[in-house]
Coordinates of C-alpha atoms and ligand atoms in Angstrom, one line a residue:
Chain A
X1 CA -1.9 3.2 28.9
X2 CA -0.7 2.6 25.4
X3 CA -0.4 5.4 23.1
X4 CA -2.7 5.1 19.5
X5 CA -1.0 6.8 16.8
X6 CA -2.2 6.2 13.5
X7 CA -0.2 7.1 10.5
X8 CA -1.9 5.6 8.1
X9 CA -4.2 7.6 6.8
X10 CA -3.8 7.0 2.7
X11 CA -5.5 3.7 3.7
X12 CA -8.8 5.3 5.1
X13 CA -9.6 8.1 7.5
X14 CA -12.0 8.5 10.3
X15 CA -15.4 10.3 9.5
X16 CA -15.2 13.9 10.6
X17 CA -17.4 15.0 13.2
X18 CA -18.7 17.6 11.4
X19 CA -19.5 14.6 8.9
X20 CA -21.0 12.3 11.0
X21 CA -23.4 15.4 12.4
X22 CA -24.2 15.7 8.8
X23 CA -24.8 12.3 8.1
X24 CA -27.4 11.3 11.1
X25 CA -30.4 12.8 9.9
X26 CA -30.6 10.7 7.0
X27 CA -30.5 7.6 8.7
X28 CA -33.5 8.4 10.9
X29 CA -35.9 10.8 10.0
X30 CA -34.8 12.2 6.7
X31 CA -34.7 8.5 5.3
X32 CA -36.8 8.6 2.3
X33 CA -35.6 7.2 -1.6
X34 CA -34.5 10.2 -3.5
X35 CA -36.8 8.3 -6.2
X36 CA -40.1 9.0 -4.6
X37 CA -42.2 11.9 -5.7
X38 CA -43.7 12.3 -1.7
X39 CA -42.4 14.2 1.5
X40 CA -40.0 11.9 2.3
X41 CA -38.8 11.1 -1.3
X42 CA -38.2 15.2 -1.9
X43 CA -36.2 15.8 0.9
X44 CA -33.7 12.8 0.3
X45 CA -34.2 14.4 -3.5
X46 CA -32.9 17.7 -2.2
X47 CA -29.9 16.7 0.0
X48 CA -28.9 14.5 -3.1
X49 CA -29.1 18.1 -4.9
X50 CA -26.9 20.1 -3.0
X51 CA -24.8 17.5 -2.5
X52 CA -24.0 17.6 -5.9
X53 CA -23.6 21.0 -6.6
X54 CA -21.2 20.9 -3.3
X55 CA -18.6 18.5 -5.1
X56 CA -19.2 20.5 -8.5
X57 CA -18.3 23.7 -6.8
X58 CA -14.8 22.1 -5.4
X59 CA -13.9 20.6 -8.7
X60 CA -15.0 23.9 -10.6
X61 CA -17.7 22.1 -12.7
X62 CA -21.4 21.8 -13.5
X63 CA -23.6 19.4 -11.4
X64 CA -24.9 17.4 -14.1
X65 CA -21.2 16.6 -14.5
X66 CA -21.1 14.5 -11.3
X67 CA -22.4 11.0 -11.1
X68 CA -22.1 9.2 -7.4
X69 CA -20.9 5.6 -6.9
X70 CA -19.8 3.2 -4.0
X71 CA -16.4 4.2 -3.9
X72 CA -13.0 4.9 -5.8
X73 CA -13.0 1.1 -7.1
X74 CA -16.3 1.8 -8.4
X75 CA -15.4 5.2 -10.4
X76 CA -12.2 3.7 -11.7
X77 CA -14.2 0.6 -12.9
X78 CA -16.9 2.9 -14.4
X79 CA -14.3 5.0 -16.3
X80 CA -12.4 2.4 -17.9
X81 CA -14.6 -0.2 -18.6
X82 CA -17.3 2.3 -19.4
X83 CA -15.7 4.2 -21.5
X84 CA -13.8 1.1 -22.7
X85 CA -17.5 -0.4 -23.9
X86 CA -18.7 2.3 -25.3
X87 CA -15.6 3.1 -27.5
X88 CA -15.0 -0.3 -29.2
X89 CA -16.1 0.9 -32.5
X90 CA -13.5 3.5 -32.6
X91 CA -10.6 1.6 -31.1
X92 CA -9.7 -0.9 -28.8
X93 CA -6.5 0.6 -27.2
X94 CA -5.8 2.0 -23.9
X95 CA -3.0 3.8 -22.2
X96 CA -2.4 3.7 -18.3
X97 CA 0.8 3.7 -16.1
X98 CA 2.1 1.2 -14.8
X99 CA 2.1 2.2 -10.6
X100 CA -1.8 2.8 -10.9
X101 CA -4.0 1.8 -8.0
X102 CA -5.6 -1.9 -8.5
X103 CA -8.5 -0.7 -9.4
X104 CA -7.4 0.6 -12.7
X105 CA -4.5 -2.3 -13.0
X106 CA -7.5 -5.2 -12.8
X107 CA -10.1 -3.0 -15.0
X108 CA -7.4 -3.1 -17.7
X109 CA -6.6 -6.9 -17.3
X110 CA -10.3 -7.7 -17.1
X111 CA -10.0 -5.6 -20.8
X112 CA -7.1 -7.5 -22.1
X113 CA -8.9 -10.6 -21.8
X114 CA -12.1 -9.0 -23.9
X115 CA -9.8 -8.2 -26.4
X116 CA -8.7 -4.6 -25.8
X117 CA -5.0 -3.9 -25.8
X118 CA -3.3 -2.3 -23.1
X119 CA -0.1 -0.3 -22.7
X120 CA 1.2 0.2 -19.6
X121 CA 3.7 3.4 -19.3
X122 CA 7.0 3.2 -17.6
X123 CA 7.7 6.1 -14.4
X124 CA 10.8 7.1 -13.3
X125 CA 12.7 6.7 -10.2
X126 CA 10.3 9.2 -8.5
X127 CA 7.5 7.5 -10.3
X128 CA 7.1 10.3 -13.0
X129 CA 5.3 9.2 -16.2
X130 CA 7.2 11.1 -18.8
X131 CA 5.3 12.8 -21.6
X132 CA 7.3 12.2 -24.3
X133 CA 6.9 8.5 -23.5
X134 CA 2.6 8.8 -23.6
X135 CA 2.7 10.3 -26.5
X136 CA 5.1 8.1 -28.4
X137 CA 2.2 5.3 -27.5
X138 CA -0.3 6.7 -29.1
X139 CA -1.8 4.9 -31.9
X140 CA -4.6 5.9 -34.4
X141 CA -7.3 3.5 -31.7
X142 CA -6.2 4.8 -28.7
X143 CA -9.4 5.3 -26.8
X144 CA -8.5 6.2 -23.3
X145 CA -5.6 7.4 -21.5
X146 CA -5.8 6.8 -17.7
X147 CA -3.2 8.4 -15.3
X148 CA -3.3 9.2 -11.5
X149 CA -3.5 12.2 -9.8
X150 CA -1.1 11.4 -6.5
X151 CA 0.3 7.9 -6.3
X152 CA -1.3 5.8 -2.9
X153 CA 2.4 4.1 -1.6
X154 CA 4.9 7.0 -2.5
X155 CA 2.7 10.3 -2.8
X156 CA 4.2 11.4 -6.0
X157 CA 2.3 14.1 -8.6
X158 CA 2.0 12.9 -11.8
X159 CA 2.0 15.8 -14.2
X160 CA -1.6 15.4 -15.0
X161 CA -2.6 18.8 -16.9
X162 CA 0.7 18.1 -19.3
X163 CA -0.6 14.4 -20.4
X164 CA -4.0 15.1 -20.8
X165 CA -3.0 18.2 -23.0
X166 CA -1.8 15.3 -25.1
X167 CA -5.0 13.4 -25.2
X168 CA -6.7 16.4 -25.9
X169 CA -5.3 17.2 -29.0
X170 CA -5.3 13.5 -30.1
X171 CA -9.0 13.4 -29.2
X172 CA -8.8 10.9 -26.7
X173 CA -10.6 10.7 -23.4
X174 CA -8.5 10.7 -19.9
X175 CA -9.3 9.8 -17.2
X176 CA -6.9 10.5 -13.8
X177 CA -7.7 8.7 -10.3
X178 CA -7.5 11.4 -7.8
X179 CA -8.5 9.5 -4.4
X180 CA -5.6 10.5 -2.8
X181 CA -5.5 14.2 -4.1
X182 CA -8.6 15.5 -2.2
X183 CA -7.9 17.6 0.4
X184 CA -4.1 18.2 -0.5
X185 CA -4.0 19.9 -3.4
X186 CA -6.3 21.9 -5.8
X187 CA -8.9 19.3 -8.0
X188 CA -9.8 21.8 -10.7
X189 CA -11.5 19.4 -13.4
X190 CA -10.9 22.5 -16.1
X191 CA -7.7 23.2 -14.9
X192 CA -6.7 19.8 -15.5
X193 CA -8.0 19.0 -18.4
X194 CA -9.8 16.0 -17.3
X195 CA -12.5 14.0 -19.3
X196 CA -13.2 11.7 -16.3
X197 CA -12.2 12.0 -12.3
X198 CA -12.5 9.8 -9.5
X199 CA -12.8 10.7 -5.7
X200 CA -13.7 7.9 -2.9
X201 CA -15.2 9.9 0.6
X202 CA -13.3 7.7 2.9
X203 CA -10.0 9.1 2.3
X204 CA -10.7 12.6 3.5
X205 CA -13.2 12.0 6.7
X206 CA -15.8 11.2 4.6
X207 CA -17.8 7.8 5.1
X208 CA -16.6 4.8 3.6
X209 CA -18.6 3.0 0.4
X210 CA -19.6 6.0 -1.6
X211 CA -17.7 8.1 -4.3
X212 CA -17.6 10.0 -7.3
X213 CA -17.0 9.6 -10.9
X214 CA -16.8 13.4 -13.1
X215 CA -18.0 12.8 -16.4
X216 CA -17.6 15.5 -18.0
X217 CA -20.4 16.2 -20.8
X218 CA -20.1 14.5 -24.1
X219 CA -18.1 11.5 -23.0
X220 CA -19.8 8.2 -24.0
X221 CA -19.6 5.8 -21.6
X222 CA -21.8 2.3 -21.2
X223 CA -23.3 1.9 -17.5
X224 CA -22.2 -1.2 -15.7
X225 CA -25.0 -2.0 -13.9
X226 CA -28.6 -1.9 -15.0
X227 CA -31.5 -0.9 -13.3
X228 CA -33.3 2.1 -12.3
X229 CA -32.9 6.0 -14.1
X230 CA -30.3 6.9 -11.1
X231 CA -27.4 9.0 -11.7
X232 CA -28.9 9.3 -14.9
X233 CA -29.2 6.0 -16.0
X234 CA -25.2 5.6 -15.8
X235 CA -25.2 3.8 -12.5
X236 CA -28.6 1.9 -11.3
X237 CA -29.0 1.6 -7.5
X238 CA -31.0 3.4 -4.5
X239 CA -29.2 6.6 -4.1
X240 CA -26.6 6.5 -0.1
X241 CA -27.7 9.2 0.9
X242 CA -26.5 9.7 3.8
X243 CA -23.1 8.8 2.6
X244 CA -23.6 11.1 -0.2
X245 CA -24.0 13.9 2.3
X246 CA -21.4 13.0 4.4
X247 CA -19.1 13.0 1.6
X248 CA -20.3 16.0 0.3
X249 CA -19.7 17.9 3.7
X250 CA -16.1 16.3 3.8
X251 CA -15.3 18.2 0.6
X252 CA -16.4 21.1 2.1
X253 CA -14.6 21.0 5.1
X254 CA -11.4 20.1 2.8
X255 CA -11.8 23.2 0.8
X256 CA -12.2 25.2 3.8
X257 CA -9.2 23.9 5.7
X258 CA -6.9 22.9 2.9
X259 CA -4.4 25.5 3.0
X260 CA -4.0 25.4 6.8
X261 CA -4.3 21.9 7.0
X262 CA -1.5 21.0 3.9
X263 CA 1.0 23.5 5.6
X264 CA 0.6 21.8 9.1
X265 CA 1.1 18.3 7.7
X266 CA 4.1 19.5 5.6
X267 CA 5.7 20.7 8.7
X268 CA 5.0 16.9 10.8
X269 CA 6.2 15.4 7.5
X270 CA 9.4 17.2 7.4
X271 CA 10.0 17.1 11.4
X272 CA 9.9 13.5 11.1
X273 CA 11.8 12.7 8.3
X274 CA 14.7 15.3 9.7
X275 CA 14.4 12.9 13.1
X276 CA 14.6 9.8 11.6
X277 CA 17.4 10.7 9.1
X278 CA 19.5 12.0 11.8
X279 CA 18.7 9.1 14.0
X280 CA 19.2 6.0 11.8
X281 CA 21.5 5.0 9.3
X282 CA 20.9 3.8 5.6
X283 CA 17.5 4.7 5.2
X284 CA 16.1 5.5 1.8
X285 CA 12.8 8.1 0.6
X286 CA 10.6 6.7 -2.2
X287 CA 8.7 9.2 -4.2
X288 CA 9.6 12.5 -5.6
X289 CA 11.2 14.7 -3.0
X290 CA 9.1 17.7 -3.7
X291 CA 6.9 17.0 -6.0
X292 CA 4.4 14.7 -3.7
X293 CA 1.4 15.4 -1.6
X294 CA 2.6 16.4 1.2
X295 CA 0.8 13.6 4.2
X296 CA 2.6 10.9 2.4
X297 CA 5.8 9.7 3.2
X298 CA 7.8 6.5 2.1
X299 CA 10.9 5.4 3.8
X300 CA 12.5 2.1 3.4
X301 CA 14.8 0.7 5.9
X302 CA 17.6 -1.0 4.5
X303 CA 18.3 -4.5 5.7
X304 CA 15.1 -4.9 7.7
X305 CA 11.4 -6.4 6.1
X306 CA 8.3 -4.1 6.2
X307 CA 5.9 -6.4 8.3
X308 CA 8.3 -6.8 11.1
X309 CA 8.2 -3.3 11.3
X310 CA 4.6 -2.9 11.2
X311 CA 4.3 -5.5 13.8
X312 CA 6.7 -3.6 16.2
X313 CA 5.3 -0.4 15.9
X314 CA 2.1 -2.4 16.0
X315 CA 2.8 -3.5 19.2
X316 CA 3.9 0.8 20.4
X317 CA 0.7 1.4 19.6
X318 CA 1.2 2.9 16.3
X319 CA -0.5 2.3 13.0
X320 CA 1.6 2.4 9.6
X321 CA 1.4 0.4 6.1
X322 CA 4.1 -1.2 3.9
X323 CA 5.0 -2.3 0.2
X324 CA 6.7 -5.5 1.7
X325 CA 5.2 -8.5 -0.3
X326 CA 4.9 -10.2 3.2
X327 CA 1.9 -8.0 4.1
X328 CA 0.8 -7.8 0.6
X329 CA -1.7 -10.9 0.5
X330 CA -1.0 -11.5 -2.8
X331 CA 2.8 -11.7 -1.9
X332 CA 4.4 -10.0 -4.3
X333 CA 6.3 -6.7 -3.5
X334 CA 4.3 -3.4 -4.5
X335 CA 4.5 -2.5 -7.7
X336 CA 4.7 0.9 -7.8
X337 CA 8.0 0.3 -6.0
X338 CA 9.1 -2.3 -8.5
X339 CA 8.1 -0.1 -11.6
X340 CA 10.4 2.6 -10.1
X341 CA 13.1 0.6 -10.3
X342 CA 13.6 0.0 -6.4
X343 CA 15.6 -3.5 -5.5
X344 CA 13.8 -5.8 -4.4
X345 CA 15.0 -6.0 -0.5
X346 CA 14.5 -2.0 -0.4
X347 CA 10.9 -2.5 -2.1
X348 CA 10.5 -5.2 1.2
X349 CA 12.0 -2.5 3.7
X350 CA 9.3 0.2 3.1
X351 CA 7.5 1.7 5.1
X352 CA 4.3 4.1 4.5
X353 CA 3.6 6.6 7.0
X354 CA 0.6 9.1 5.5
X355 CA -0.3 11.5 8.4
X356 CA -3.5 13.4 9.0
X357 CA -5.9 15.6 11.0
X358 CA -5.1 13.5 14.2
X359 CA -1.3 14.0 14.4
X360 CA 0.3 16.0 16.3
X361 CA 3.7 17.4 17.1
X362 CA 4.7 15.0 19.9
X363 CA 2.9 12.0 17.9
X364 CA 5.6 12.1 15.6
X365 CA 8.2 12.9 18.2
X366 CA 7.5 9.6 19.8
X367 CA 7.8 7.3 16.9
X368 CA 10.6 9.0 15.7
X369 CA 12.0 7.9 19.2
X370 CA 10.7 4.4 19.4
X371 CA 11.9 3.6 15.6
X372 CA 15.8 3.8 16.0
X373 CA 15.3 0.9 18.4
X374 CA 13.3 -1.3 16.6
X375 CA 15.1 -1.4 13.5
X376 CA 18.6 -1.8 15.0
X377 CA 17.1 -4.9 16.8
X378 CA 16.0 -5.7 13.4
X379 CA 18.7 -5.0 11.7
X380 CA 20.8 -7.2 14.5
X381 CA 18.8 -10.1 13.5
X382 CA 19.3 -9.7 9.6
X383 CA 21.7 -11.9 7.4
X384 CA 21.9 -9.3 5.1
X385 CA 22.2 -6.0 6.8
X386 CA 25.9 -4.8 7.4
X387 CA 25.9 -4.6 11.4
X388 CA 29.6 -2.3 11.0
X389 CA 27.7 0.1 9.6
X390 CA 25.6 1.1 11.9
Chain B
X1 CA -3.8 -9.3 14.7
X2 CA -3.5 -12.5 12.8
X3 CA -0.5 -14.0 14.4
X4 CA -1.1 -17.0 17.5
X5 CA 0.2 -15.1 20.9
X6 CA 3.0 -18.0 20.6
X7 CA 4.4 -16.6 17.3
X8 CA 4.2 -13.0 18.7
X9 CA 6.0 -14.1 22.1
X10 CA 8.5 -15.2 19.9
X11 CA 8.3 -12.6 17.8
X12 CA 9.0 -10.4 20.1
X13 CA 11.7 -12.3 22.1
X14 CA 13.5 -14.5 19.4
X15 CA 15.5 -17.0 21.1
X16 CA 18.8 -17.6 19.6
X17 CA 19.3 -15.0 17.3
X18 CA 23.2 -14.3 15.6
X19 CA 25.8 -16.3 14.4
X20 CA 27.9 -19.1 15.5
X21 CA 31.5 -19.1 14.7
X22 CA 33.1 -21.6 12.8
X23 CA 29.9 -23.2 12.5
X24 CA 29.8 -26.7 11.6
X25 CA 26.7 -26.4 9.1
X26 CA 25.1 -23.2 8.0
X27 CA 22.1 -23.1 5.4
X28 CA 20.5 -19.9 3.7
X29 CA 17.1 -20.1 2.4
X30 CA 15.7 -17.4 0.2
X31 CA 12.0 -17.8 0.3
X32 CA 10.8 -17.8 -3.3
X33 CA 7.5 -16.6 -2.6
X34 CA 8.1 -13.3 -1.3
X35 CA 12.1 -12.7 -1.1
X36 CA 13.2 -12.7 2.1
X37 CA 15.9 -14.8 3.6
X38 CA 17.1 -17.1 6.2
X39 CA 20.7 -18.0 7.5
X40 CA 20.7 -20.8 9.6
X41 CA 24.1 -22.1 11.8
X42 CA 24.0 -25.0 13.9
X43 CA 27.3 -26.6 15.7
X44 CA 26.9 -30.7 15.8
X45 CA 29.0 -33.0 19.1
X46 CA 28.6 -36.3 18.7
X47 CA 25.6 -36.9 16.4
X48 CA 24.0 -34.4 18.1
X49 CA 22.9 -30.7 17.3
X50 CA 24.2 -28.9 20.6
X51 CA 23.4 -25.2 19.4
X52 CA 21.5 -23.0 17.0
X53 CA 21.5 -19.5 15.9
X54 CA 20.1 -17.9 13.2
X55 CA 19.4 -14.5 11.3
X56 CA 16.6 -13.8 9.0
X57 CA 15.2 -11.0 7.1
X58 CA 11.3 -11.3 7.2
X59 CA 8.1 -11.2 8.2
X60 CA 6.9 -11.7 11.6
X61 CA 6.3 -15.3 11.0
X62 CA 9.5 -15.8 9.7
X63 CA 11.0 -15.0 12.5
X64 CA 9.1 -16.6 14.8
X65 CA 9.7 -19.8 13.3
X66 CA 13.2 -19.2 12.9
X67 CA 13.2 -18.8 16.5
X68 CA 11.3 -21.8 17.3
X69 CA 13.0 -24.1 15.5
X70 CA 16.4 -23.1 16.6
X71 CA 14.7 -24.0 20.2
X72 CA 13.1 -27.4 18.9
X73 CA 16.4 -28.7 17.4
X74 CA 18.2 -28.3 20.3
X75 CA 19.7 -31.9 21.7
X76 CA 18.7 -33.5 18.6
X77 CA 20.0 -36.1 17.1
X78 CA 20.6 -35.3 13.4
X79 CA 18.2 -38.1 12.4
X80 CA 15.6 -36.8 15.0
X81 CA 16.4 -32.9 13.5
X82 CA 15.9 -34.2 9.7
X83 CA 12.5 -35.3 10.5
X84 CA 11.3 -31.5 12.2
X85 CA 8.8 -30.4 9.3
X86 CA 7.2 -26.6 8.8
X87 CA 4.1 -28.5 10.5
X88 CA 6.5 -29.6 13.6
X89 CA 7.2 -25.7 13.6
X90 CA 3.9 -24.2 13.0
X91 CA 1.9 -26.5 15.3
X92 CA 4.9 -25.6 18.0
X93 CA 3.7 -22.2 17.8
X94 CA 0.0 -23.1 17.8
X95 CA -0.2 -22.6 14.2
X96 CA 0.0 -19.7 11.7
X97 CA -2.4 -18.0 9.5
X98 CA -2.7 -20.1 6.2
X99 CA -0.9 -17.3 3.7
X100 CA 1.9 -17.5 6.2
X101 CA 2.3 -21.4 6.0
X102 CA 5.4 -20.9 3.4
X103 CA 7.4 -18.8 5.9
X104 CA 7.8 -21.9 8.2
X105 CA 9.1 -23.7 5.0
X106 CA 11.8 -20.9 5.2
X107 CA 13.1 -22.3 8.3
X108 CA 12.4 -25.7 8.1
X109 CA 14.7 -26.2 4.6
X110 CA 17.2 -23.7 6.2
X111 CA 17.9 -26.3 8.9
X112 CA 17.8 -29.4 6.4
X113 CA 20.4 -27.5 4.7
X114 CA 22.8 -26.8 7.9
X115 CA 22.7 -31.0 8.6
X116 CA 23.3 -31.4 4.7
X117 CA 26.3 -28.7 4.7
X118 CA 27.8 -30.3 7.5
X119 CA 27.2 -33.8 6.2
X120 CA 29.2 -32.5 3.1
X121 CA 31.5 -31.0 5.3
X122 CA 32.9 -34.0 6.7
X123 CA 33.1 -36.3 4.1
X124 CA 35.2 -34.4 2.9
X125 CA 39.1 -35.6 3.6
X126 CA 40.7 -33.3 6.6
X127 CA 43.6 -32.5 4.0
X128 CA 41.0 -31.5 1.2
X129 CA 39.3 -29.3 3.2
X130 CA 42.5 -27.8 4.6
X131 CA 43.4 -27.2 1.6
X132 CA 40.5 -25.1 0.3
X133 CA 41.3 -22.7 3.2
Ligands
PLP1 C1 -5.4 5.7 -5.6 C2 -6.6 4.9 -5.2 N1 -7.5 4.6 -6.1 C3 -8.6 3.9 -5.7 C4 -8.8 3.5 -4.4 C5 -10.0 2.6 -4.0 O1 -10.9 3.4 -3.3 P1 -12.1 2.7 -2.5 O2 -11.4 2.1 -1.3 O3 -13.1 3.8 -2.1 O4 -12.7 1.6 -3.3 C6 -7.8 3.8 -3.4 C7 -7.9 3.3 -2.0 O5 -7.7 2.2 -1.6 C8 -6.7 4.5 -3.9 O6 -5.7 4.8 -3.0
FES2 S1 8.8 -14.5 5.1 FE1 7.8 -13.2 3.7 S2 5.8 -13.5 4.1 FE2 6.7 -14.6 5.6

């Protein structure tokens, strides 16, 4: 029998058990709208209740602070166009990085064409936004300053509570994307400094389709869809509860496994990159070397494209993801790669291997055995890989 | 997966993968739609392509194609191989998902480019080309 390995868990994870458990009883009995005043209505009321004060607790805020959506798109859409919107009198400009998730990337373009002005920060080779360089943007209409938390393709940290320092002594809102923080490290809203958060429940074994947006209290933001009073009015639409639930039991479970949990992926993490260092030849990390959450790691492999990869290992039975324009669908080569400064062929050679509760020990053992033998037959086949080399 | 079984047999087994030495007609293709590259090298007796190798660096329907048309232009006359298309390759591999239609492209102008280099190759004068050496 084949072997399933998946390593790609910054793309989604599965539900938790414990989750799932969760979750059931509001799909069949405990199904009622959170919106009705009878039996049914109260109960779907209360589990909407303490599911928010569960996610408050883990990001050290108040409840009223935390507004569910359908997912990190959604809570990246809401913050920057919301806050966008509701802003325009006091300035039109907006500050971002340029290796953010699409979901910021597209809210900003959508902005540029409805006449707000975007700047776009430069990162480093590790894909650090430097300080200096935010705050040198900074003009007298800067509304909104949106940096992420941990980077999707590379895993790097961005020094969040350092930039939004900055917009809080210019006054201006920030907002940080951290989807693929939860569960690795600490999401202290005060701690950060953070006006406005996102989270999206499928990336740590919650269900897919539901979210969160922090606002905290005082930020003016315009709603982007209209309807009912939910969420307070800020976002219209028949409470999930059941997702809501199972994400809010996800967090839990992260905070109560977090410390174990980041220490055991730290060790797979390193195993394998010792392994496949040792065993094959030019092959390059992306991402900060230390300062990256720790179940992300991004390896390119010099002379050989990303997809043929994937398709090999594919075919092994294991599951990864890569920055190769060819498996991009909108064929051009990641971004974040390209904005660190990456060449081209290495930004087509990387691989994403994000590991999770599922992995294990020999898991990595075996693809660190199968992969010296795929990419030398790769590299065998390539017009632009030096076969001496190897 | 979105690939035909065809394109993943070949995938998996390219046919005719390296280099030829002293080829008589080699084309490289960079594809401009997503960077990667082919080399193509074909040796030509008589009017006639009489073996093909090739080495790219790309996705999995590059290869495949790159594969597959080093098989179909086998034998050929050079007129006969000037006339295989991306659409000769792709429906020789029971077609390919429609954002991958620009891969076969890859190897389709990397063999119109062999025939052209050694078209260009022997017109010019023995002594010319010597000399260039
Ligand atoms: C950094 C980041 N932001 C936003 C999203 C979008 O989240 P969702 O899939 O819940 O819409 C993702 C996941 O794809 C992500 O990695
Ligand atoms: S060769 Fe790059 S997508 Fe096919």
């Amino acid at each position: 029998m084949i072997r399933k390995i998946y390593l790609d868990h910054s793309a989604t994870t599965p539900v938790h058990p414990e989750v799932f458990e969760a979750m059931i009883p509001f799909y069949k009995e405990r199904f009622g709208n959170a919106s009705s005043i009878h039996l049914f209505g109260r109960e779907a009321k209360v589990a909407l209740d303490e599911s928010r004060e569960k996610v408050a607790g883990f990001l050290n805020t108040d409840p009223l602070e935390i507004y569910f959506t359908s997912g990190g798109t959604e809570s990246d859409n809401l913050a920057i166009k919301g806050t966008a919107f509701a802003n325009r009198n006091k300035g039109k400009h907006i500050i971002t990085s340029s290796i953010e998730h699409h979901a910021i990337l597209e809210s900003c373009k959508f902005l540029q064409k409805e006449g707000f002005e975007v700047n776009y920060l430069q990162v480093d080779k590790y894909g650090l936004v430097n300080p200096d360089e935010l705050r040198k943007q900074i003009r007298k209409d800067t509304i909104l300053i949106s940096i992420m938390h941990a980077n999707n393709e590379m895993g790097t940290i961005e020094p969040v509570e350092e930039l939004s320092r900055i917009a809080r002594e210019t006054g201006i809102y920030f907002h940080t994307d951290a989807v693929q923080s939860i569960g690795k490290i600490q999401i202290d809203v005060q701690k950060l400094g953070v006006d406005l958060l996102s989270l999206s429940g499928h990336k740590f074994y919650g269900p897919k389709g539901v979210g969160v947006l922090y606002i905290r209290r005082g930020v003016r933001l315009t709603p982007l869809s209209h309807g009912g009073h939910h969420e307070k009015a800020r976002r219209a639409g028949t409470e999930n509860i059941p997702g809501i639930v199972g994400l809010a039991k996800a967090i839990e479970i992260a905070q109560r496994d977090m410390e174990k949990e980041e220490s055991r992926i730290r060790l797979l993490s390193d195993r394998f990159f010792d392994k496949v260092m040792q065993r094959i030849p030019d092959v390059f990390m992306n991402g900060h070397p230390e300062r990256r959450v720790p179940n992300i790691l991004n390896l390119s492999f010099k002379g050989v494209e990303g997809e043929s990869i994937i398709l090999n290992l594919d075919l092994k039975g294991i599951a990864v993801a890569s920055g190769s324009a060819c498996t991009s669908g909108s064929l051009e080569p990641s971004h974040v790669l390209s904005a660190m400064g990456v060449p081209p062929d290495l930004a087509q050679s990387s691989i994403r291997f994000s590991f999770g509760r599922s992995n294990t020990e020999e898991d990595v053992d075996y693809v660190a055995e199968v992969l010296p033998e795929i990419i030398s037959k790769l590299r065998k086949m390539s017009p632009i890989y030096e076969q001496s080399k190897s | 997966m979105p690939y035909s079984t065809k394109v993943m047999e070949h995938f998996q087994n390219p046919r005719n993968v390296g280099e030829i030495e002293n080829p008589d007609g080699v084309g490289e293709i960079g594809n401009p739609v997503c960077g990667d590259i082919m080399k193509l090298y074909i040796r030509v007796k008589d009017n006639r392509v009489v073996d093909a190798k090739f080495k790219t660096f790309g996705c999995g329907a590059a290869i495949a194609t790159s594969s597959m048309i080093t098989e179909l232009v086998k034998n050929k006359t050079l007129e006969e191989a000037l006339k295989i298309s991306r659409q000769t390759v792709a429906e020789a591999l029971d077609g390919l998902p429609a954002n991958k239609m620009h891969c076969s492209n890859l190897a389709a102008d990397a063999l119109h480019k062999a025939i052209e280099d050694y078209k260009n190759k022997k017109k010019k004068p023995e002594s010319v080309s010597k000399r260039d050496e």
